PDB file of C-alpha atoms in Angstrom:
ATOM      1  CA  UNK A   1     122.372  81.795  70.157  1.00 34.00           C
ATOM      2  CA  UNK A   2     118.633  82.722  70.525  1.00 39.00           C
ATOM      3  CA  UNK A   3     117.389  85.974  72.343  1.00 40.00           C
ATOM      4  CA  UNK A   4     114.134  86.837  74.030  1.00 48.00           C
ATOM      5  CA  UNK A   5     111.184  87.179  71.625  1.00 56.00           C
ATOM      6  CA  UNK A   6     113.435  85.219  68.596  1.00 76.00           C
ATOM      7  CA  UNK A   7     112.037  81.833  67.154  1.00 89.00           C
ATOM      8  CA  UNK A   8     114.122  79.245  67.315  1.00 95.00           C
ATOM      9  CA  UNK A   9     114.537  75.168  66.548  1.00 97.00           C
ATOM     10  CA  UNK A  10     113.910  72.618  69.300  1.00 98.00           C
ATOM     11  CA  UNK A  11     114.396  68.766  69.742  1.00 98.00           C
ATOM     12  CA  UNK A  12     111.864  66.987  71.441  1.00 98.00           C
ATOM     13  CA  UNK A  13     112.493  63.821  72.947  1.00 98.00           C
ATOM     14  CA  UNK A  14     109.210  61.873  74.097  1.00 97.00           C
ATOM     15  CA  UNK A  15     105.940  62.761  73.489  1.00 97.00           C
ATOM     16  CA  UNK A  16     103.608  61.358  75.842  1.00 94.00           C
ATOM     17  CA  UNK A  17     101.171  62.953  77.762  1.00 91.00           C
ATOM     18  CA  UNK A  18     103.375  66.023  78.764  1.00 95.00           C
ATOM     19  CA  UNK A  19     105.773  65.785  75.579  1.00 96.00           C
ATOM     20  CA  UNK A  20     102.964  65.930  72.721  1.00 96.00           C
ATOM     21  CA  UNK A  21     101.244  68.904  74.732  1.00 97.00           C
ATOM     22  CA  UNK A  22     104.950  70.969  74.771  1.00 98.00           C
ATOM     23  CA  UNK A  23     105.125  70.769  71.914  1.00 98.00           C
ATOM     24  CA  UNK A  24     101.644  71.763  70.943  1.00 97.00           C
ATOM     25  CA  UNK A  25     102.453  75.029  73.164  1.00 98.00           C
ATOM     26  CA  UNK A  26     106.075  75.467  72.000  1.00 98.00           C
ATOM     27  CA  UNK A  27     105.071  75.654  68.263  1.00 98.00           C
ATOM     28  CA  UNK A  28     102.126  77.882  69.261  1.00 97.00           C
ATOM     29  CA  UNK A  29     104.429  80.533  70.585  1.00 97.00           C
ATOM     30  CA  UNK A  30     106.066  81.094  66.453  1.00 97.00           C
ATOM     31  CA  UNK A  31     109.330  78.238  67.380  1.00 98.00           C
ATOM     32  CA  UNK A  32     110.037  75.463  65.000  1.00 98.00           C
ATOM     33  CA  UNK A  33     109.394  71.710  67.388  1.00 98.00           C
ATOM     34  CA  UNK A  34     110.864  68.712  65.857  1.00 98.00           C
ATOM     35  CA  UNK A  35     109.767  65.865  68.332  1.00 98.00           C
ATOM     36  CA  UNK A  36     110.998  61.660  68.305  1.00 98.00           C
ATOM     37  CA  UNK A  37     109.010  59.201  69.886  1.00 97.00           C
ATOM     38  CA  UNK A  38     109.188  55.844  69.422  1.00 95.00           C
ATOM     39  CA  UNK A  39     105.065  55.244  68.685  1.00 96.00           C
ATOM     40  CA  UNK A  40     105.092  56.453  64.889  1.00 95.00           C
ATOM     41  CA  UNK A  41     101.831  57.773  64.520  1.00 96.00           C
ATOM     42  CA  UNK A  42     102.887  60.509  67.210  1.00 96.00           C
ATOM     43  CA  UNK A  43     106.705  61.420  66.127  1.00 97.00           C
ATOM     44  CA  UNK A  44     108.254  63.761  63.165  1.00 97.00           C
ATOM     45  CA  UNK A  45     111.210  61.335  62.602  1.00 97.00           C
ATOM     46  CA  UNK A  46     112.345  58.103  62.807  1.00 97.00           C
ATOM     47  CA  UNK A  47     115.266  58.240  64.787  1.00 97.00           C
ATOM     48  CA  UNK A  48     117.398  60.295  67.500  1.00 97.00           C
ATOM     49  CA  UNK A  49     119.690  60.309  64.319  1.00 97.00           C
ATOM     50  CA  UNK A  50     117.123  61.858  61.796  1.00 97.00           C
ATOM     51  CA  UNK A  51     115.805  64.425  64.792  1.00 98.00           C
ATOM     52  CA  UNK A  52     119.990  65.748  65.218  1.00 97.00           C
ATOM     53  CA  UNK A  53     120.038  65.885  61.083  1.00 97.00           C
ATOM     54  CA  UNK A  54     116.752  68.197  61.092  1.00 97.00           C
ATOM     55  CA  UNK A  55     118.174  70.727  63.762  1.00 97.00           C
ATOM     56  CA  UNK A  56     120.654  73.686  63.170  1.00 95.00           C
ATOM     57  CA  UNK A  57     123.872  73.922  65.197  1.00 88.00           C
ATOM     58  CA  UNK A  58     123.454  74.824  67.498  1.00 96.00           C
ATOM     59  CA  UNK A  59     121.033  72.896  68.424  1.00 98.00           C
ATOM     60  CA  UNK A  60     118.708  72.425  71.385  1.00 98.00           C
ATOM     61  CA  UNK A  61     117.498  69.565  72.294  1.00 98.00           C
ATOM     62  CA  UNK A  62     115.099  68.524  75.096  1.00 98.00           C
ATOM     63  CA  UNK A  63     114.384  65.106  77.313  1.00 98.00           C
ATOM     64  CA  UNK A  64     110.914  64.122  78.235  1.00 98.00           C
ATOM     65  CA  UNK A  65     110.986  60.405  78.906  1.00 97.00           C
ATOM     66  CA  UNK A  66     111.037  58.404  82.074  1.00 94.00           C
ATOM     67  CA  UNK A  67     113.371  58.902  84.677  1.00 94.00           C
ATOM     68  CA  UNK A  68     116.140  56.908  85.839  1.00 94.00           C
ATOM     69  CA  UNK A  69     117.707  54.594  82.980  1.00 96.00           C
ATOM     70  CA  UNK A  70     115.130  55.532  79.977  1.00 97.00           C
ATOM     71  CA  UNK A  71     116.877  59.219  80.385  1.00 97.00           C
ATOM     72  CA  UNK A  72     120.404  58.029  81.006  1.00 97.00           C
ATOM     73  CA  UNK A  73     120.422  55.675  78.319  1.00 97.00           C
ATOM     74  CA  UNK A  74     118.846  58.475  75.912  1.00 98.00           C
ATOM     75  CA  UNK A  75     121.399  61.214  77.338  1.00 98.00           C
ATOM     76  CA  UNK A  76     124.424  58.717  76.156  1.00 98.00           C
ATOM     77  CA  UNK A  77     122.889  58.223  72.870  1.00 97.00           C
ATOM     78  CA  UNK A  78     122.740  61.849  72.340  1.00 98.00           C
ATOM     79  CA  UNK A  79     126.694  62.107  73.182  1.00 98.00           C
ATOM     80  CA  UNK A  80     127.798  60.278  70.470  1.00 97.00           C
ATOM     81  CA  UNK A  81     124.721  62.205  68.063  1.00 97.00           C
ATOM     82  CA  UNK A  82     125.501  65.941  69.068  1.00 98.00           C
ATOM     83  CA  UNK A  83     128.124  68.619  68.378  1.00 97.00           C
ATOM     84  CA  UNK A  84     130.106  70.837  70.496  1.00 98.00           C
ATOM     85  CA  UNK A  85     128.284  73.882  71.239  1.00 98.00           C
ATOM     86  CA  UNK A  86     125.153  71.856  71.431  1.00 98.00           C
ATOM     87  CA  UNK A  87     122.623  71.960  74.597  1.00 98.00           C
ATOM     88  CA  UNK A  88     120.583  69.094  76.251  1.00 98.00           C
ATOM     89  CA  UNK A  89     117.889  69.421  78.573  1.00 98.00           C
ATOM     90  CA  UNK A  90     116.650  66.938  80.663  1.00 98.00           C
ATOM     91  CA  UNK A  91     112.658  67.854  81.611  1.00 98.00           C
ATOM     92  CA  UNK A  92     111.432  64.598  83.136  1.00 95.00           C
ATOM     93  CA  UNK A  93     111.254  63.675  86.530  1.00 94.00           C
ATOM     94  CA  UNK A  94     115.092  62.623  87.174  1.00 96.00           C
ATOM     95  CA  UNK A  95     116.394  62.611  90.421  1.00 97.00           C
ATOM     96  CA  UNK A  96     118.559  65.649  91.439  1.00 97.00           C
ATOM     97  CA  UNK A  97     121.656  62.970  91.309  1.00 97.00           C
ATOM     98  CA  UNK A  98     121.343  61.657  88.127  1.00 97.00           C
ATOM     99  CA  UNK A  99     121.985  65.799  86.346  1.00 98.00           C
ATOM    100  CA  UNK A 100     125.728  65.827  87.307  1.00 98.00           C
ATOM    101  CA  UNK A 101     126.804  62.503  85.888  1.00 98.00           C
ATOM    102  CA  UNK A 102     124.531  63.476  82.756  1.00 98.00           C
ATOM    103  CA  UNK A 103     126.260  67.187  82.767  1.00 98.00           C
ATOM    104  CA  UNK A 104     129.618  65.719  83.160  1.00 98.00           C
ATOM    105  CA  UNK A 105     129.143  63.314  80.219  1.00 98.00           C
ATOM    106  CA  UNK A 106     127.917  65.667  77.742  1.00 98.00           C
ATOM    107  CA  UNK A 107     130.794  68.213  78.928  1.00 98.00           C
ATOM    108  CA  UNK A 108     133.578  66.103  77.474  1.00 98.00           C
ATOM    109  CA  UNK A 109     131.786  66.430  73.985  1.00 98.00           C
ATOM    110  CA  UNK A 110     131.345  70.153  74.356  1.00 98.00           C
ATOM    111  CA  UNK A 111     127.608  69.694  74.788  1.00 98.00           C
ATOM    112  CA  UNK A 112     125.833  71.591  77.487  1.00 98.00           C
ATOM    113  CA  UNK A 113     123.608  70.240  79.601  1.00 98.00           C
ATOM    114  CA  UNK A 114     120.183  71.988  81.779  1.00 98.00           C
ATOM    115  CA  UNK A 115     117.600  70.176  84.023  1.00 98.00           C
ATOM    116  CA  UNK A 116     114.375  71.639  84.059  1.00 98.00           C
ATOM    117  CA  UNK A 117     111.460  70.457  86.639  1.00 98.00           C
ATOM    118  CA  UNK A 118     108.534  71.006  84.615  1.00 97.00           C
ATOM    119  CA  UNK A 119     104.992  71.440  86.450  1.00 96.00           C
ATOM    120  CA  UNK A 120     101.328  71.765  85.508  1.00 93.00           C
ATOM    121  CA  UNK A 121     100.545  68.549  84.409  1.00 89.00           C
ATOM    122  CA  UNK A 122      97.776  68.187  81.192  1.00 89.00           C
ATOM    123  CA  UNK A 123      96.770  71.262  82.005  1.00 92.00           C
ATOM    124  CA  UNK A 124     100.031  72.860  81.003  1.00 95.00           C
ATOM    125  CA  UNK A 125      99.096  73.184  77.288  1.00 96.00           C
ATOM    126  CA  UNK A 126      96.525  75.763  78.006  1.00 95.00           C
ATOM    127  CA  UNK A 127      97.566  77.254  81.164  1.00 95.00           C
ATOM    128  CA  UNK A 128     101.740  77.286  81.186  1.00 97.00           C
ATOM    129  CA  UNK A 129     103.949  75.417  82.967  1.00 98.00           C
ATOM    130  CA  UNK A 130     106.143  76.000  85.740  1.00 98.00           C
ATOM    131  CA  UNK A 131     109.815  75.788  84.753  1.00 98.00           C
ATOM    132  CA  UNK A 132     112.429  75.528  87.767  1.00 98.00           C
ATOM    133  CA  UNK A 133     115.636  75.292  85.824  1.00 98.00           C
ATOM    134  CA  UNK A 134     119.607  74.431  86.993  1.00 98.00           C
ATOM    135  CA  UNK A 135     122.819  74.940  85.011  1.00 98.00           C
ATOM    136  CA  UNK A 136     125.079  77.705  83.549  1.00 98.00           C
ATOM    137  CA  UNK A 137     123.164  81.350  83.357  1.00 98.00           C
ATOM    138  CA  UNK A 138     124.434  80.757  79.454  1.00 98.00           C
ATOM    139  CA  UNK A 139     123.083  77.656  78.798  1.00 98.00           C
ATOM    140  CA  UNK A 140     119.751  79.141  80.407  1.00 98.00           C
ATOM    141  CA  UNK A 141     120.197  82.212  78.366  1.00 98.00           C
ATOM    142  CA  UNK A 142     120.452  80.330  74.793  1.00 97.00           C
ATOM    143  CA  UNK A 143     117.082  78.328  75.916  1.00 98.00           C
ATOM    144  CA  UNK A 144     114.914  81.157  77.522  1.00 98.00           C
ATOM    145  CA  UNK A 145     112.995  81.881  74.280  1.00 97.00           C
ATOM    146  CA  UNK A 146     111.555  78.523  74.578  1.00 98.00           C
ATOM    147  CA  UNK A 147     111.205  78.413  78.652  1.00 98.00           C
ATOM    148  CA  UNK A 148     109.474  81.858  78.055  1.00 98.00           C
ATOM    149  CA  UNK A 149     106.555  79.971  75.603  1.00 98.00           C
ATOM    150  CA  UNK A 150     106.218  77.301  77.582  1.00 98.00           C
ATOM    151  CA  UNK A 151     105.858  79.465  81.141  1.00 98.00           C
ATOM    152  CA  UNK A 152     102.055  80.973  81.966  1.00 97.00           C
ATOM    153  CA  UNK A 153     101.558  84.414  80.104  1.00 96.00           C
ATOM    154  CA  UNK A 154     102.495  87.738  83.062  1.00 97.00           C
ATOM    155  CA  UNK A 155     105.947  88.444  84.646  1.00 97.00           C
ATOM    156  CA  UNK A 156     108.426  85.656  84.420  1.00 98.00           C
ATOM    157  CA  UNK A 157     109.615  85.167  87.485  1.00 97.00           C
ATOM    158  CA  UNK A 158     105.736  83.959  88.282  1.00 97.00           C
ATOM    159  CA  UNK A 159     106.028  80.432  86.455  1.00 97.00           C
ATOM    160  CA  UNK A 160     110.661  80.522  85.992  1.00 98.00           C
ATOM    161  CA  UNK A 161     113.521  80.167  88.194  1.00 98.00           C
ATOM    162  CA  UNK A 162     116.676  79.790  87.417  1.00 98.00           C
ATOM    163  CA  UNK A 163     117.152  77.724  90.516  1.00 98.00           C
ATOM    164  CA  UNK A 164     120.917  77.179  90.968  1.00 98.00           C
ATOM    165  CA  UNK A 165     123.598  75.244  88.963  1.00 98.00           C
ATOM    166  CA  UNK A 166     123.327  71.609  87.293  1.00 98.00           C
ATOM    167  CA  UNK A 167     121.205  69.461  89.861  1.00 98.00           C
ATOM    168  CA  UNK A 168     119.266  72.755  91.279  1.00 98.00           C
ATOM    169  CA  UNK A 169     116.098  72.476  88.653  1.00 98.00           C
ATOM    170  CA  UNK A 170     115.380  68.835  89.695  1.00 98.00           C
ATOM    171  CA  UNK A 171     115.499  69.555  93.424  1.00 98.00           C
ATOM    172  CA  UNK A 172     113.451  72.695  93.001  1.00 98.00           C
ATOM    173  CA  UNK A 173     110.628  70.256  91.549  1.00 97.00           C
ATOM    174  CA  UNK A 174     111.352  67.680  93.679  1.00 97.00           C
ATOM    175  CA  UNK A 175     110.742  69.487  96.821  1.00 98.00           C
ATOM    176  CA  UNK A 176     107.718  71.273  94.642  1.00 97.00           C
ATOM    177  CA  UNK A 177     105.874  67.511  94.535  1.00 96.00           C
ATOM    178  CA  UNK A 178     106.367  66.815  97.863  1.00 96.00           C
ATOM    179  CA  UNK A 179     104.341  69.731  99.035  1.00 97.00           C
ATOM    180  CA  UNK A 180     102.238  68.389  95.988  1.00 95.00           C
ATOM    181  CA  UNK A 181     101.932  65.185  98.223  1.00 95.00           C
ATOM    182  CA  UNK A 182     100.682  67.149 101.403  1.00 96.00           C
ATOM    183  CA  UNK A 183      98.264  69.052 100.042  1.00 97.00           C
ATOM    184  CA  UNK A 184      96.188  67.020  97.589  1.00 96.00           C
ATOM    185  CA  UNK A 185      96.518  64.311 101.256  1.00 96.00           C
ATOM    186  CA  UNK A 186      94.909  67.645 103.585  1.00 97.00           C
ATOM    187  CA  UNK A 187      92.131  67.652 101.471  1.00 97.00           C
ATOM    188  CA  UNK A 188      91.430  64.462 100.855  1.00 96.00           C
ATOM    189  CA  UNK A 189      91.192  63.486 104.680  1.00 96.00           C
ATOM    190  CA  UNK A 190      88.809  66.434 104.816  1.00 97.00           C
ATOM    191  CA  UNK A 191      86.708  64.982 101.823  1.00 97.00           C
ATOM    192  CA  UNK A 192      86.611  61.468 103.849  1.00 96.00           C
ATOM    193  CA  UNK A 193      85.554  63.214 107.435  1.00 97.00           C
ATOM    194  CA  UNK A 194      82.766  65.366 105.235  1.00 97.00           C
ATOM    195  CA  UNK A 195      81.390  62.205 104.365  1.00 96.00           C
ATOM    196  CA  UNK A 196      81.341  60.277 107.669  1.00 97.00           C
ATOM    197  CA  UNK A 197      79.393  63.065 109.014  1.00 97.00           C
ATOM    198  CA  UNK A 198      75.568  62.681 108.513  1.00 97.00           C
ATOM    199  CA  UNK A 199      74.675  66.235 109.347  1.00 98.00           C
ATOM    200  CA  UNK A 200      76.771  66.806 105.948  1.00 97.00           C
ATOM    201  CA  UNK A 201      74.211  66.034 102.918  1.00 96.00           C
ATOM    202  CA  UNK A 202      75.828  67.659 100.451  1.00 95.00           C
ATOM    203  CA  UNK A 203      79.744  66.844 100.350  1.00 96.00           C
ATOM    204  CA  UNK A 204      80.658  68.536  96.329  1.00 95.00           C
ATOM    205  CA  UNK A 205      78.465  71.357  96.989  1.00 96.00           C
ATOM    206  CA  UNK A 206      80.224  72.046 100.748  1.00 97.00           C
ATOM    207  CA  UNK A 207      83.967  71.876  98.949  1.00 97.00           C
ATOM    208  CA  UNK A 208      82.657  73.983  96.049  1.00 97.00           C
ATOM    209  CA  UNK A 209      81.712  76.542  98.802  1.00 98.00           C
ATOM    210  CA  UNK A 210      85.309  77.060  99.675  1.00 98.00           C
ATOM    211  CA  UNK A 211      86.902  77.475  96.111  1.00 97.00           C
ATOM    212  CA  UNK A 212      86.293  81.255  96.071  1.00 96.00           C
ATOM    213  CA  UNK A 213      87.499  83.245  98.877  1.00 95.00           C
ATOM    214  CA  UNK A 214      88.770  80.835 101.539  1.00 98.00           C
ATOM    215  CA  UNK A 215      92.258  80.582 103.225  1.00 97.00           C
ATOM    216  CA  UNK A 216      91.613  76.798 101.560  1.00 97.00           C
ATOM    217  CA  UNK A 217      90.940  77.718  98.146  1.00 97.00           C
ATOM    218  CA  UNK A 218      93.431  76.395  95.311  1.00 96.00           C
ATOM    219  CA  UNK A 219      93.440  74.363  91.561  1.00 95.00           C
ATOM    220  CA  UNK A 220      94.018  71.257  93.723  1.00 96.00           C
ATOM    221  CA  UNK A 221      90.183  71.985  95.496  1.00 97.00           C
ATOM    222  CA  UNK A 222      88.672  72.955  91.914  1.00 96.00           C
ATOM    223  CA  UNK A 223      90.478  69.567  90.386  1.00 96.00           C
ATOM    224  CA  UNK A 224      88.839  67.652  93.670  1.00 96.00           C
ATOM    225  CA  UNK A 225      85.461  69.050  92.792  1.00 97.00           C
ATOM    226  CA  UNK A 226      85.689  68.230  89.555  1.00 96.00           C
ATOM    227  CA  UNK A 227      86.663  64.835  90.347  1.00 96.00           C
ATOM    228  CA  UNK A 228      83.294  64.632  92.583  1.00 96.00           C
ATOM    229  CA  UNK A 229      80.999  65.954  89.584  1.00 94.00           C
ATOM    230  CA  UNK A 230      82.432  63.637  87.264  1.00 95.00           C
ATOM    231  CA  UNK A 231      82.219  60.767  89.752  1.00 95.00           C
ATOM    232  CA  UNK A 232      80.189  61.107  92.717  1.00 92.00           C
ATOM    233  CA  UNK A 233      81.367  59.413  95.896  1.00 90.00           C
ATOM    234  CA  UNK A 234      83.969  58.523  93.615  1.00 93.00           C
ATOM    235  CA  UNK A 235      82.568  55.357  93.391  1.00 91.00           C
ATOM    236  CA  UNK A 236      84.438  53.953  90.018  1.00 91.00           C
ATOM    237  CA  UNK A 237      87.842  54.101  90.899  1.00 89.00           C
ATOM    238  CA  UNK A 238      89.349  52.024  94.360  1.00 88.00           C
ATOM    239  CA  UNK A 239      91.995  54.272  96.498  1.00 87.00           C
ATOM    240  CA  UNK A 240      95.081  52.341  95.759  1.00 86.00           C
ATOM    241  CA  UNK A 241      97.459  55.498  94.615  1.00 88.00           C
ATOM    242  CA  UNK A 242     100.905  55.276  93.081  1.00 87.00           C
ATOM    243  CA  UNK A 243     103.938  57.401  93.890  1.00 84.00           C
ATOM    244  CA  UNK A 244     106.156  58.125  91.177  1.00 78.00           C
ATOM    245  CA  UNK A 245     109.531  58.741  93.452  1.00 87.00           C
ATOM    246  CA  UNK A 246     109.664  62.440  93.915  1.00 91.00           C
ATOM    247  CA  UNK A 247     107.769  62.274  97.694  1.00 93.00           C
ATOM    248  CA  UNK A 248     110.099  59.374  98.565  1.00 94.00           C
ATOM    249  CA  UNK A 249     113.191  61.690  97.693  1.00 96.00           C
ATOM    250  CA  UNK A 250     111.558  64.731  99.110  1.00 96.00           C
ATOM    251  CA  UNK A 251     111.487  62.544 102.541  1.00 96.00           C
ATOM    252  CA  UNK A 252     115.408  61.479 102.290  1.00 97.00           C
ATOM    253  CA  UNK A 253     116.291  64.861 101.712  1.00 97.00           C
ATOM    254  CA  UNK A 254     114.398  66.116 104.865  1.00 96.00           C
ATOM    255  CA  UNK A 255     116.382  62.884 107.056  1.00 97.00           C
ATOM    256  CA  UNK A 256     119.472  63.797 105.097  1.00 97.00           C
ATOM    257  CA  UNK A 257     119.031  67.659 106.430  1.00 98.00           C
ATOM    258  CA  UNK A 258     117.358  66.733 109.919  1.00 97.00           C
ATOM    259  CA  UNK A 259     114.238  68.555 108.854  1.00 97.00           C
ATOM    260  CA  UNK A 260     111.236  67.151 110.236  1.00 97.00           C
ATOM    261  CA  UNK A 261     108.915  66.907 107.424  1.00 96.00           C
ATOM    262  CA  UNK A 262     105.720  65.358 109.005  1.00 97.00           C
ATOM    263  CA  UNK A 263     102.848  66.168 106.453  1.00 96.00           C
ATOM    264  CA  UNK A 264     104.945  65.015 103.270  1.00 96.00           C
ATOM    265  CA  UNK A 265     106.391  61.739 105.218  1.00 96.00           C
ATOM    266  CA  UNK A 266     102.872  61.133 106.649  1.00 95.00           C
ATOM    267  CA  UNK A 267     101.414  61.391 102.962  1.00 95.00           C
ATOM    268  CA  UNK A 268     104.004  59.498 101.248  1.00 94.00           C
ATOM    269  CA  UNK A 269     103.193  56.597 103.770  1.00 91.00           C
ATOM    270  CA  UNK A 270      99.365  56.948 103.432  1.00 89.00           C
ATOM    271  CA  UNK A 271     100.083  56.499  99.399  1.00 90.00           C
ATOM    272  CA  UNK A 272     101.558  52.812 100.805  1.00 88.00           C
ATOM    273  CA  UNK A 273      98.920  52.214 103.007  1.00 83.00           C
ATOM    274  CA  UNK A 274      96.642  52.601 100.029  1.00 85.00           C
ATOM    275  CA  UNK A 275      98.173  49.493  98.318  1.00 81.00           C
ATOM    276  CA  UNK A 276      96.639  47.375 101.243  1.00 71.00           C
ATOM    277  CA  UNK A 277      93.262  48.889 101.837  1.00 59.00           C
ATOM    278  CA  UNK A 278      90.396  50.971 100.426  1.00 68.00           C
ATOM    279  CA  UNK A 279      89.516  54.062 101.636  1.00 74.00           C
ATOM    280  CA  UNK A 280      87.753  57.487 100.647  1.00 82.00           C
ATOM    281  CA  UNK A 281      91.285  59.134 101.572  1.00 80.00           C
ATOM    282  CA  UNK A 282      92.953  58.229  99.003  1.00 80.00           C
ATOM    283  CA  UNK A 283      90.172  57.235  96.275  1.00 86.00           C
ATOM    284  CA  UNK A 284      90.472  61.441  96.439  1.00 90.00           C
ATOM    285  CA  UNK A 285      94.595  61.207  96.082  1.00 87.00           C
ATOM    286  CA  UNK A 286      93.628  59.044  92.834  1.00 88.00           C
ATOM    287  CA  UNK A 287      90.946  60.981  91.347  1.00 91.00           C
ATOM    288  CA  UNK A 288      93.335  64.373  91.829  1.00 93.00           C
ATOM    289  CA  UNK A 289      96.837  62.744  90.410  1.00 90.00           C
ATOM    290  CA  UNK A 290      94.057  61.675  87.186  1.00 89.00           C
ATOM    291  CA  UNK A 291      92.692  65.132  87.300  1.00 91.00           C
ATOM    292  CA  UNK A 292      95.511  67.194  87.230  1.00 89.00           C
ATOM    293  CA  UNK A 293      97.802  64.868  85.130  1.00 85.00           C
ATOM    294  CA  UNK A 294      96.253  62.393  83.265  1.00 84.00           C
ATOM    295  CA  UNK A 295      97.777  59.700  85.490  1.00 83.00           C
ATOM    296  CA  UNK A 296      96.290  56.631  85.487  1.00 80.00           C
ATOM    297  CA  UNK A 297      93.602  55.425  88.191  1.00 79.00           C
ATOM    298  CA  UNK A 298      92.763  51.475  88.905  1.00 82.00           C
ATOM    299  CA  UNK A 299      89.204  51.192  88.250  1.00 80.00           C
ATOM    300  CA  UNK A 300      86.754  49.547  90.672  1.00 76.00           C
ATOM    301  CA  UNK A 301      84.990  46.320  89.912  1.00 69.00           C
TER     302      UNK A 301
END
């Protein structure tokens, strides 16, 4: 087992946009990163197989591919790869529900098994991430020398929880991404009411008034005025806005718990009404998901 300040091996499953930048950071911090992806001019090995046979027992390895049956199908693989004594975490964007089938799996092998919700997005690489993690305080333990390089520099308990058991670091980020969904949604409607207003000539330089010293100031306002400097009027991208599950879950939970959630619900449905029509609202929601991480936007004609 690792300790605090002690480099140590890692797996790395996917490297996409978040994956390849983890790594980047993890291997930064002094610790050994051995990542698979299935695009060959981005991976260190060819196979799951080859990326077990390059690790020490016991090894680490961690999940960063899409949720739902891409991560399922990879957690069985790794069943029949790993050793007992071995620990997998899942890092993606899994649903809280998915973690104890996947724990419970691994467990008859002897593996252990961690879910981490990971934010920050392509800015992580520079700036940290932060980790909201479920499962045993040991399996946490063998794995906090590589939560503690990927984390923002300062105190950890600024950018890491240790949430709660199996399930608790998925509903942690969860909940995290439906706030997400509120707040980029706030200021968006006040971008689109800035610019219906004539007596408001200069909408970039009005928002960049509030990013210093405000009740209102935040990344997600610097990211917006970004957004407007780099396109003005964001006039090359159309509004249509994808959700990628979280805010839908986030919303369930709240019915599940009888807790009336009316700014996430309200943005989760605007993200639908964006599918049907155009508007200034959510060309904002776009331009802020692209900002802060690298998701896609549909491009005007």
């Amino acid at each position: 087992m690792s300790t605090e300040g002690e480099a140590m091996q890692l797996g790395l499953i996917g490297l996409g946009k978040m994956g390849n930048n983890m790594r980047d950071r993890i291997r930064a911090a002094g610790h050994e990163v051995i990542g698979f992806d299935p695009r060959p001019e981005v991976t260190d090995v060819e196979s799951l197989q080859a990326l077990a046979d390059r690790l020490d027992g016991p090894r680490v390895v961690w999940i960063m591919v899409p949720a739902g049956d891409p991560t399922r199908d990879t957690v069985v693989e790794l069943a029949g790869i790993l050793s007992e004594g071995d620990l997998v975490i899942d890092g993606g964007n899994s649903k809280y529900t998915d973690d104890q089938p996947n724990a419970d799996l691994l467990a008859e092998h002897g593996i252990g098994y961690l879910d981490c919700g990971v934010s920050g997005g392509i800015w992580g690489k520079e700036n940290g991430y932060g980790l909201m993690v479920g499962g045993s305080p040991a399996d946490v333990a063998t794995a906090m020398p590589i939560f503690d390089a990927l984390r923002p520099e300062g105190p950890r308990e600024d950018g890491f929880a240790h949430a709660g058991p199996v399930g608790a670091g998925h509903y942690a980020k969860m909940i995290h991404n439906g706030i997400e969904y509120g707040l980029m949604h706030a200021y968006a409607e006040g971008y689109e009411i800035l610019t219906a207003e004539p007596l408001i000539e200069n909408v970039p330089e009005t928002l960049r008034a509030w990013s210093k010293g405000t009740v209102v100031r935040s990344w997600l306002l610097d990211l917006l005025i970004k957004a407007l400097e780099e396109d003005p009027g964001l006039a090359e991208i159309t509004g249509y806005t994808d959700d990628s599950g979280e805010g839908r879950w986030t919303v369930e939970e709240a019915i599940r718990h009888s807790v009336p959630a009316h700014v996430i619900s309200s943005a989760l449905f605007a993200r639908f009404g964006s599918r049907q029509q155009d508007s200034p609202a959510m060309k904002a929601v776009s331009a802020l998901r692209n900002q802060f991480g690298g998701h896609a936007v549909q491009k005007s004609d």
